Every structure is written in structure tokens, then in C-alpha cells.
């Protein structure tokens, strides 16, 4: 009888808990949760807070920094390991202020300097989504891999007070076109484009958080997992000066245009985030980027030079790297460097090919890459890696050949040693050696070499090509 009573009581308890859980879910504002899910897409929260092959939002993604390794945290509503005990105020403090529930500061790998301008309504919706629309996952957070004393958190509060803006909902300048204003909010706020595309200073701070910061804003960042985030300004050679608004819209929606294809960390952004944006939001972002104040062209304009194609067509492969290009690359990218629209990107006049730092083009030749499928372009296109096919010298030669052909005017300074370090140690190509160099190429100087190439950055792992969680 006692056993039967215990069973009955247990059933009642389970029923009450289930009922409470159901009531909790039903009590949430369905429309608010739905809006919050979209805001989470705008912020691409899932890409950083999901480990490779991991559970969604459960954290654990490796993020390399110049001082050691940190890991993204569990942001599911699990009450023990996640944010299930967070109030709306706690949540807002973390998102816009960079302060955890326990009062300690977050590492600025969390882009709270950008999120500081998010609207109260978007924060409320985002909170509703994470509390009521995300499945709890009881997964412990990983401890940081930073040695003491650099692992101490209290200096981060100084960083916040020095570099992070006071949280304030975005307000456009008087007279700003409504569509451009929406695009500015998305790019500088939840989209946090500058976290990758704006160079960082000696304090790991973004040198500019919006266009008021001048030419540094969205001028291109440092290597992130061996991919370069290029300039989003109007420079016709290293930026998007020759892109139209429609090009930008298609790129963010599908990951490919007739003259470009997404890869690396940006492939995660398209695969997990921008392909889900409304057309209105994508057009707003494109219009805002094209409306940014012009910057002086760093290398003049681009003019196609047909002499490389003519030489290759005639069988002249005497230039270093030319024979390798014809044998391994031309079948997709063609002798004229034009590629195949929306499949194999052109190499002629490609801004990623001619960036000051050649890591992106070297890395994709060494390790390969994947143009991910999207809802709007469901075919996946993969480029094989050549690290086991070509020698380090052959890869260096073909990188230099690509960067100096068809009118491309980038330095031909990649060496076999650079490729060996990239292939064996996963080390990006550095454009400086020891010392501090210029603003865009600062290192740790004689105390500690910057291990992720020129400049400073946070480098999360790339999902695309490693897992298919998106």
C-alpha cells in the first residue's frame, strides 16, 4: 500500500511539474518569442555559442586570443550551467554592459560594445526567446585556457570603462533615410560586423564602432581562424567599391554572386544568420554599407590585364607558379582568372586575393574550403586542399602568381616557410616580424609575438566545412 501511495504521489508530482512547465511555456508571449528568435539570427548568437559538432547554444566553441584560449558559454535556459536563473535585468547587463550575473566582466570576444546600442524591445524579445524558445542543455562551461595573472577578470572592468560605450538604444542622426537608419542599426548593433571587419588597437578594442570613427570603421580586420575579414568600405580594390547594392543583398542572402563566393568565418555568418534575414533588412544593410562616407582608394582603381590569360593560352607557363596554376587551378578559375559565376569565384580583381595579408588565399589553397548551401542556393561547392599534393614552395609560388596576375597588384612576398608554418602549425602569415609596426600591424613586440598574424583579434573556430549543424 505504501509503495502504491509513493507511486501515486510521484505521478502527481510529475504531473504538477509537467503542468507547471507547460504553463510556463504557454505563459510566454508567443509573438515575442518569435521576434526574439529573429533577433538571435540578427546577432548570429548560435554560431559562437555552439561548439563544433556540439548542441545548439550550449557553448564550448574554441576562441583563440593573443593571451590564450577562451570558450563560448552555455546560453541555454539550463538553471545550473546556462542562463536559466537570469532575470531580464541580468540578461541585459550581460548583453549590453558586458557584465555577468556574478558581477564579473565578460571578455570582449562577446561583442557587447556593439550590442550596447540594441533597442530595449529587441533585448526583451531576445530574453523571451532564450528563456522560452531554447531547449535547456545541462552542459558545464569550459574553464579558460589563459595563464595567471592574465586570467584575472578584474582588469576587464577597466577595459569596459575605457573602450565600451555607455549602453544606449540606437538613435539615427536627424534626417537619415529610414532604410539606411535600419541598416546602420543592423550593421553596428546586433549584426556587430565591426567585430571582424574593423581593425583592433593595442587594447583589443575596435578602432571605430561606427562611421563617426572615420576610415578605420569596417576597414578590414586581422586573420580569424586563418581567414581575413576584408574591408567593407568603398575602396575599389580591397573593398566593395565595385559592388552594387544588389550584389551585397545576394551575397548576404545566398553566399554567392557572379564575382564572389563566401568562405571561412563569413560562411558561418551566411549559413547561420544572414540567409534568414528579411529581404527588407538585407536591402537596408546593403544600402547603408554603400552609403558610408568614401575613403581614399588605397591602390587606385582596378583595371583588368589580359596579358596573363594570353600567356597561359599560348602555353607560356614560365612565370613562377604559372604551371601549377594551369595544372591545378585553371579548370575551375580559368586562364583568364574569371572563375564561374556563383560557383567558383574569380581571382582577377578579387578583394580577398589582394588584401595586404595573404593568409586567406594561402589558407584556402592549403586546407581547402566549402561554399555552403543555403535555402536560396542549395548546392554546396567544395575546393580541395593541396597541402598533401603540392610542396610548400609550389603553394607559395601559386599564391604569389594569383596575387600579381590579371591586374592584381599585391605583394608577391609569400615564402615556402610561411606555407610550412600555415600547414603544420595553423599559423597565419604575418606581415610584420618582431616589434610594434604600424597601427594595422601591431604585435606584442619583444614580450610576446602576436600568434594570429598582424593586428589583434579574437578568433573563433569556423563551423563551415567541419560540421553541418546550421
XYZ file of C-alpha atoms in Angstrom:
470
model
C 0.000 0.000 0.000
C 2.812 2.393 0.948
C 4.579 1.529 -2.298
C 1.379 2.272 -4.194
C 0.957 5.576 -2.346
C 4.531 6.596 -3.219
C 3.883 5.754 -6.839
C 0.693 7.781 -6.841
C 2.365 10.751 -5.149
C 5.233 10.520 -7.609
C 2.821 10.549 -10.512
C 1.014 13.564 -9.067
C 4.337 15.369 -8.565
C 5.458 14.643 -12.123
C 2.089 15.788 -13.383
C 2.291 19.028 -11.414
C 5.817 19.706 -12.679
C 4.804 18.973 -16.245
C 1.790 21.204 -15.828
C 3.925 23.979 -14.405
C 6.384 23.639 -17.275
C 3.550 23.730 -19.807
C 2.020 26.741 -18.100
C 5.429 28.440 -18.131
C 5.764 27.864 -21.862
C 2.187 28.886 -22.582
C 2.585 31.958 -20.387
C 5.300 33.295 -22.662
C 4.258 35.760 -25.342
C 4.430 33.623 -28.481
C 4.938 36.590 -30.770
C 7.649 37.990 -28.502
C 9.478 34.647 -28.526
C 9.202 34.515 -32.310
C 10.608 38.030 -32.582
C 13.422 37.063 -30.208
C 14.322 34.118 -32.409
C 14.755 36.542 -35.297
C 16.845 38.909 -33.169
C 19.062 35.920 -32.280
C 19.550 35.402 -36.027
C 20.458 39.072 -36.406
C 23.143 38.629 -33.750
C 24.288 35.217 -35.037
C 24.338 34.009 -31.426
C 24.235 30.358 -32.443
C 27.488 30.353 -34.435
C 29.680 31.343 -31.476
C 27.678 29.660 -28.720
C 27.649 26.236 -30.408
C 30.775 24.066 -30.338
C 31.917 22.155 -33.392
C 29.562 19.153 -33.558
C 28.000 20.444 -30.326
C 24.499 21.115 -29.073
C 22.916 24.387 -30.123
C 23.621 27.298 -27.739
C 25.364 25.008 -25.229
C 28.701 26.771 -25.695
C 32.169 25.290 -25.881
C 33.408 26.805 -29.146
C 37.142 27.495 -29.039
C 38.077 31.174 -29.397
C 41.778 31.934 -29.678
C 43.162 35.205 -28.318
C 46.703 36.596 -28.127
C 46.851 35.678 -24.427
C 45.315 32.193 -24.540
C 42.163 30.278 -25.313
C 38.657 31.070 -24.151
C 35.442 29.185 -24.839
C 31.942 30.386 -25.573
C 29.484 29.784 -22.755
C 26.245 27.866 -22.349
C 23.378 30.286 -23.006
C 20.540 27.782 -22.890
C 17.979 28.253 -20.077
C 19.557 25.477 -18.002
C 19.476 26.785 -14.406
C 22.795 25.213 -13.400
C 25.145 25.685 -16.329
C 23.231 28.126 -18.529
C 21.312 31.347 -18.027
C 18.097 29.855 -16.671
C 18.378 31.864 -13.442
C 18.928 35.191 -15.230
C 16.342 37.915 -14.836
C 15.711 40.318 -17.709
C 17.951 42.806 -15.903
C 20.725 40.191 -15.554
C 20.371 39.344 -19.230
C 20.549 42.993 -20.279
C 23.633 43.548 -18.115
C 25.404 40.713 -19.940
C 24.304 41.653 -23.465
C 24.696 45.429 -23.430
C 27.020 46.062 -20.493
C 29.340 43.032 -20.637
C 28.742 42.055 -17.000
C 27.918 38.532 -15.850
C 25.296 37.692 -13.230
C 28.060 37.293 -10.636
C 29.255 40.846 -11.354
C 32.459 39.964 -13.186
C 33.200 41.317 -16.651
C 32.903 39.366 -19.869
C 35.763 39.054 -22.321
C 35.136 41.420 -25.253
C 35.027 38.436 -27.577
C 31.385 38.930 -26.614
C 30.595 41.963 -28.812
C 28.811 43.965 -26.140
C 30.334 47.247 -27.421
C 28.103 46.740 -30.482
C 25.162 45.272 -28.583
C 25.237 48.371 -26.354
C 23.131 50.159 -28.987
C 20.456 47.454 -29.276
C 16.906 48.562 -28.546
C 15.094 47.732 -25.312
C 12.438 45.929 -27.363
C 14.995 43.664 -29.068
C 16.654 42.829 -25.743
C 13.271 41.941 -24.209
C 12.399 39.745 -27.199
C 15.794 38.065 -27.150
C 15.374 37.290 -23.456
C 11.934 35.788 -24.069
C 13.369 33.563 -26.803
C 16.247 32.234 -24.714
C 14.002 31.616 -21.720
C 11.072 30.034 -23.583
C 12.207 29.085 -27.085
C 15.544 27.377 -26.480
C 15.962 23.852 -25.133
C 17.911 23.683 -21.831
C 21.187 21.763 -22.059
C 22.953 20.703 -18.865
C 26.478 21.122 -20.221
C 29.177 22.632 -17.970
C 31.187 25.564 -19.271
C 34.851 25.049 -20.052
C 37.437 26.924 -17.986
C 39.512 29.483 -19.853
C 42.941 28.467 -21.073
C 44.693 31.662 -20.009
C 47.531 31.519 -17.525
C 47.576 33.604 -14.362
C 47.927 36.578 -13.954
C 46.406 37.302 -17.367
C 43.414 35.166 -16.411
C 42.297 37.623 -13.721
C 38.955 39.191 -14.581
C 39.180 42.486 -12.701
C 41.229 44.268 -15.430
C 38.333 43.651 -17.796
C 36.268 46.172 -15.849
C 38.919 48.766 -16.690
C 38.723 47.696 -20.336
C 34.957 48.170 -20.276
C 35.160 51.627 -18.768
C 37.855 52.629 -21.271
C 36.613 51.164 -24.537
C 32.965 50.087 -24.262
C 30.329 52.752 -24.898
C 27.623 53.513 -22.377
C 24.636 51.361 -23.373
C 22.056 53.470 -25.160
C 19.457 52.403 -27.740
C 20.475 53.442 -31.240
C 19.066 56.728 -32.484
C 19.760 57.705 -36.106
C 21.030 61.151 -36.967
C 18.262 63.622 -37.789
C 17.232 63.449 -41.421
C 18.675 59.967 -42.014
C 16.782 57.908 -44.574
C 14.678 55.313 -42.694
C 16.068 52.375 -44.670
C 19.661 53.498 -44.157
C 18.950 54.007 -40.452
C 17.668 50.443 -40.177
C 20.766 49.204 -41.992
C 23.027 51.165 -39.660
C 21.300 49.655 -36.635
C 21.722 46.125 -38.002
C 25.370 46.564 -39.063
C 26.601 48.423 -35.984
C 24.269 46.851 -33.410
C 23.061 43.232 -33.378
C 24.976 42.332 -36.554
C 28.271 43.516 -34.946
C 30.002 43.491 -38.346
C 32.866 45.550 -36.980
C 33.883 42.782 -34.577
C 35.565 41.108 -37.548
C 35.749 43.793 -40.236
C 37.185 46.658 -38.175
C 40.873 46.593 -37.134
C 41.609 46.460 -33.416
C 44.036 48.527 -31.407
C 46.611 47.574 -28.794
C 43.876 47.139 -26.201
C 41.958 44.666 -28.412
C 39.332 47.369 -28.909
C 37.699 48.052 -32.257
C 39.236 51.255 -33.542
C 35.812 52.561 -34.562
C 32.286 51.417 -33.705
C 30.515 53.363 -36.442
C 31.196 55.739 -39.310
C 31.918 58.608 -36.926
C 35.200 56.809 -36.212
C 36.489 57.628 -39.680
C 38.224 55.414 -42.216
C 39.075 52.685 -39.667
C 35.426 51.651 -39.418
C 34.935 48.379 -41.350
C 38.367 48.851 -42.956
C 39.213 45.140 -42.671
C 40.342 43.004 -39.767
C 43.068 40.596 -38.745
C 43.164 36.839 -39.539
C 40.353 34.930 -37.832
C 40.926 31.175 -37.894
C 43.193 31.935 -40.874
C 40.547 33.863 -42.807
C 40.803 37.616 -43.425
C 37.713 39.788 -42.966
C 38.177 42.322 -45.810
C 37.239 45.968 -45.993
C 33.550 46.840 -46.344
C 34.283 50.406 -47.418
C 34.095 51.773 -50.962
C 37.729 51.101 -51.932
C 37.538 49.658 -55.480
C 40.469 47.275 -54.997
C 40.442 45.998 -51.401
C 36.859 46.925 -50.510
C 33.360 46.808 -52.004
C 33.682 49.852 -54.227
C 32.796 47.855 -57.349
C 29.888 46.030 -55.664
C 26.313 47.159 -56.181
C 23.602 47.122 -53.509
C 22.097 44.122 -55.281
C 25.453 42.306 -55.123
C 25.590 42.816 -51.355
C 21.987 41.706 -50.948
C 22.578 38.489 -52.924
C 25.837 37.779 -51.134
C 24.261 38.063 -47.674
C 21.211 36.055 -48.741
C 22.849 33.221 -50.680
C 26.595 33.452 -50.070
C 27.426 33.888 -53.745
C 27.347 36.369 -56.598
C 28.787 36.360 -60.085
C 32.046 37.809 -58.764
C 32.360 36.462 -55.226
C 31.694 33.461 -53.001
C 31.555 33.175 -49.243
C 34.096 31.118 -47.314
C 35.631 30.788 -43.856
C 34.058 32.597 -40.945
C 31.742 34.575 -43.224
C 30.316 31.276 -44.446
C 29.145 30.699 -40.871
C 27.560 34.161 -40.855
C 25.602 33.463 -44.044
C 24.778 29.856 -43.146
C 23.624 30.506 -39.591
C 22.459 34.100 -39.789
C 22.002 36.394 -42.792
C 20.226 33.917 -45.065
C 17.342 34.088 -42.563
C 17.062 37.892 -42.607
C 14.078 39.510 -44.241
C 14.676 40.953 -47.675
C 13.917 44.383 -46.246
C 16.684 44.036 -43.658
C 19.196 42.728 -46.199
C 18.466 45.618 -48.550
C 18.773 48.045 -45.634
C 22.216 46.705 -44.719
C 23.362 46.868 -48.338
C 22.086 50.426 -48.727
C 23.800 51.531 -45.512
C 27.159 49.994 -46.496
C 27.046 51.684 -49.890
C 26.105 54.982 -48.229
C 29.132 55.068 -45.924
C 31.430 58.075 -46.390
C 34.017 57.409 -49.110
C 37.578 56.558 -48.185
C 40.647 57.376 -50.301
C 41.454 54.427 -52.623
C 44.484 52.694 -51.205
C 45.685 51.385 -54.588
C 43.843 53.445 -57.163
C 41.290 51.601 -59.295
C 41.340 48.061 -60.665
C 41.962 47.512 -64.356
C 41.959 44.021 -65.842
C 45.206 42.972 -67.528
C 44.762 40.304 -70.214
C 48.467 39.504 -70.593
C 48.377 36.647 -68.057
C 45.479 34.932 -69.843
C 47.227 35.395 -73.200
C 50.434 33.855 -71.885
C 48.648 30.849 -70.388
C 46.528 30.346 -73.502
C 49.704 30.253 -75.596
C 51.287 27.669 -73.321
C 53.711 30.091 -71.689
C 53.996 28.967 -68.053
C 57.473 30.320 -67.396
C 56.374 32.592 -64.543
C 56.817 31.023 -61.077
C 53.546 29.372 -60.099
C 52.041 29.534 -63.598
C 52.476 25.825 -64.406
C 50.941 24.835 -61.074
C 48.040 27.200 -61.695
C 47.319 25.678 -65.105
C 47.552 22.126 -63.790
C 45.584 22.567 -60.565
C 43.507 25.764 -60.628
C 42.583 26.808 -64.169
C 39.959 24.108 -64.664
C 37.700 25.998 -62.233
C 39.111 29.530 -62.138
C 40.095 29.605 -65.853
C 43.139 31.013 -67.560
C 41.600 34.465 -67.501
C 41.063 34.299 -63.714
C 37.330 34.807 -64.249
C 36.022 31.710 -62.471
C 32.445 30.532 -62.932
C 29.653 32.779 -61.703
C 28.088 31.715 -58.371
C 30.233 28.575 -58.312
C 33.961 29.255 -58.494
C 34.820 32.862 -57.598
C 37.005 34.942 -59.910
C 40.570 35.580 -58.841
C 41.019 38.602 -61.088
C 40.178 41.746 -59.142
C 39.044 39.799 -56.084
C 39.464 41.974 -52.989
C 40.249 38.986 -50.768
C 43.056 37.899 -53.081
C 44.819 41.270 -52.903
C 44.451 42.135 -49.204
C 47.665 43.229 -47.516
C 47.728 39.952 -45.588
C 47.735 36.911 -47.956
C 46.586 34.401 -45.316
C 43.097 33.827 -46.764
C 44.209 32.832 -50.254
C 47.113 30.770 -48.893
C 44.873 29.022 -46.367
C 42.221 28.021 -48.873
C 44.888 26.514 -51.133
C 46.472 24.663 -48.221
C 43.338 23.461 -46.453
C 40.544 23.855 -48.985
C 37.198 25.466 -48.368
C 33.456 24.994 -48.664
C 30.871 27.270 -50.241
C 27.968 26.232 -48.013
C 24.438 25.507 -49.177
C 21.717 27.962 -48.236
C 17.963 27.961 -48.610
C 18.431 30.172 -51.675
C 21.387 28.352 -53.244
C 21.124 24.730 -52.043
C 24.208 23.389 -53.800
C 27.431 23.057 -51.827
C 30.708 23.631 -53.657
C 33.975 22.428 -52.180
C 37.546 23.313 -53.066
C 40.062 20.608 -52.175
C 43.095 21.368 -50.037
C 46.518 20.940 -51.620
C 48.734 20.558 -48.567
C 49.326 16.889 -49.418
C 49.525 17.427 -53.176
C 51.812 20.419 -53.644
C 55.072 21.329 -51.954
C 55.325 24.395 -49.744
C 57.302 26.142 -52.481
C 54.714 25.300 -55.130
C 51.916 26.694 -52.961
C 53.897 29.855 -52.207
C 54.590 30.338 -55.916
C 50.960 29.902 -56.946
C 49.763 32.275 -54.207
C 52.195 34.918 -55.445
C 51.185 34.208 -59.056
C 47.493 34.729 -58.280
C 48.155 37.910 -56.300
C 50.113 39.501 -59.182
C 48.181 38.356 -62.271
C 45.235 39.751 -64.317
C 45.838 43.242 -62.974
C 46.056 42.192 -59.321
C 48.703 44.313 -57.647
C 49.512 42.707 -54.324
C 52.977 41.954 -52.946
C 54.451 38.636 -54.123
C 56.112 38.008 -50.764
C 54.767 34.632 -49.594
C 57.566 32.148 -48.881
C 57.768 28.381 -48.524
C 58.484 28.950 -44.831
C 55.213 30.873 -44.484
C 53.304 27.987 -46.050
C 55.036 25.419 -43.857
C 54.001 27.289 -40.707
C 50.457 27.627 -42.009
C 50.260 23.955 -42.962
C 51.939 22.451 -39.891
C 51.175 24.916 -37.097
C 47.978 26.506 -38.420
C 49.815 29.823 -38.094
C 48.683 32.724 -40.303
C 51.129 34.575 -42.471
C 52.495 37.570 -40.618
C 53.101 40.799 -42.499
C 55.472 42.008 -39.787
C 58.106 40.402 -37.623
C 59.054 41.495 -34.095
C 58.275 44.968 -32.867
C 55.185 47.068 -32.968
C 54.994 48.121 -36.608
C 52.128 50.333 -37.717
C 48.652 50.595 -36.276
C 47.309 47.876 -38.530
C 50.221 45.528 -37.926
C 50.854 45.878 -34.214
C 52.231 42.861 -32.361
C 53.151 42.090 -28.796
C 56.605 43.457 -29.549
C 59.559 41.892 -27.800
C 57.396 40.490 -25.000
C 55.125 38.125 -26.874
C 54.659 37.634 -30.635
C 51.087 38.021 -31.887
C 50.251 34.378 -32.667
C 47.395 35.141 -35.046
C 49.085 37.351 -37.583
C 49.017 41.102 -37.991
C 46.857 43.098 -35.657
C 44.859 41.856 -32.694
C 41.684 39.857 -32.773
C 39.519 37.140 -31.263
C 39.478 34.065 -33.482
C 36.542 31.649 -33.071
C 36.640 28.306 -34.824
C 34.855 28.037 -38.166
C 31.936 25.600 -38.461
C 31.649 25.518 -42.240
C 33.465 22.508 -43.633
C 33.720 20.955 -40.158
C 30.101 20.266 -39.248
C 26.643 20.739 -40.724
C 24.843 21.956 -37.620
C 23.398 25.007 -39.373
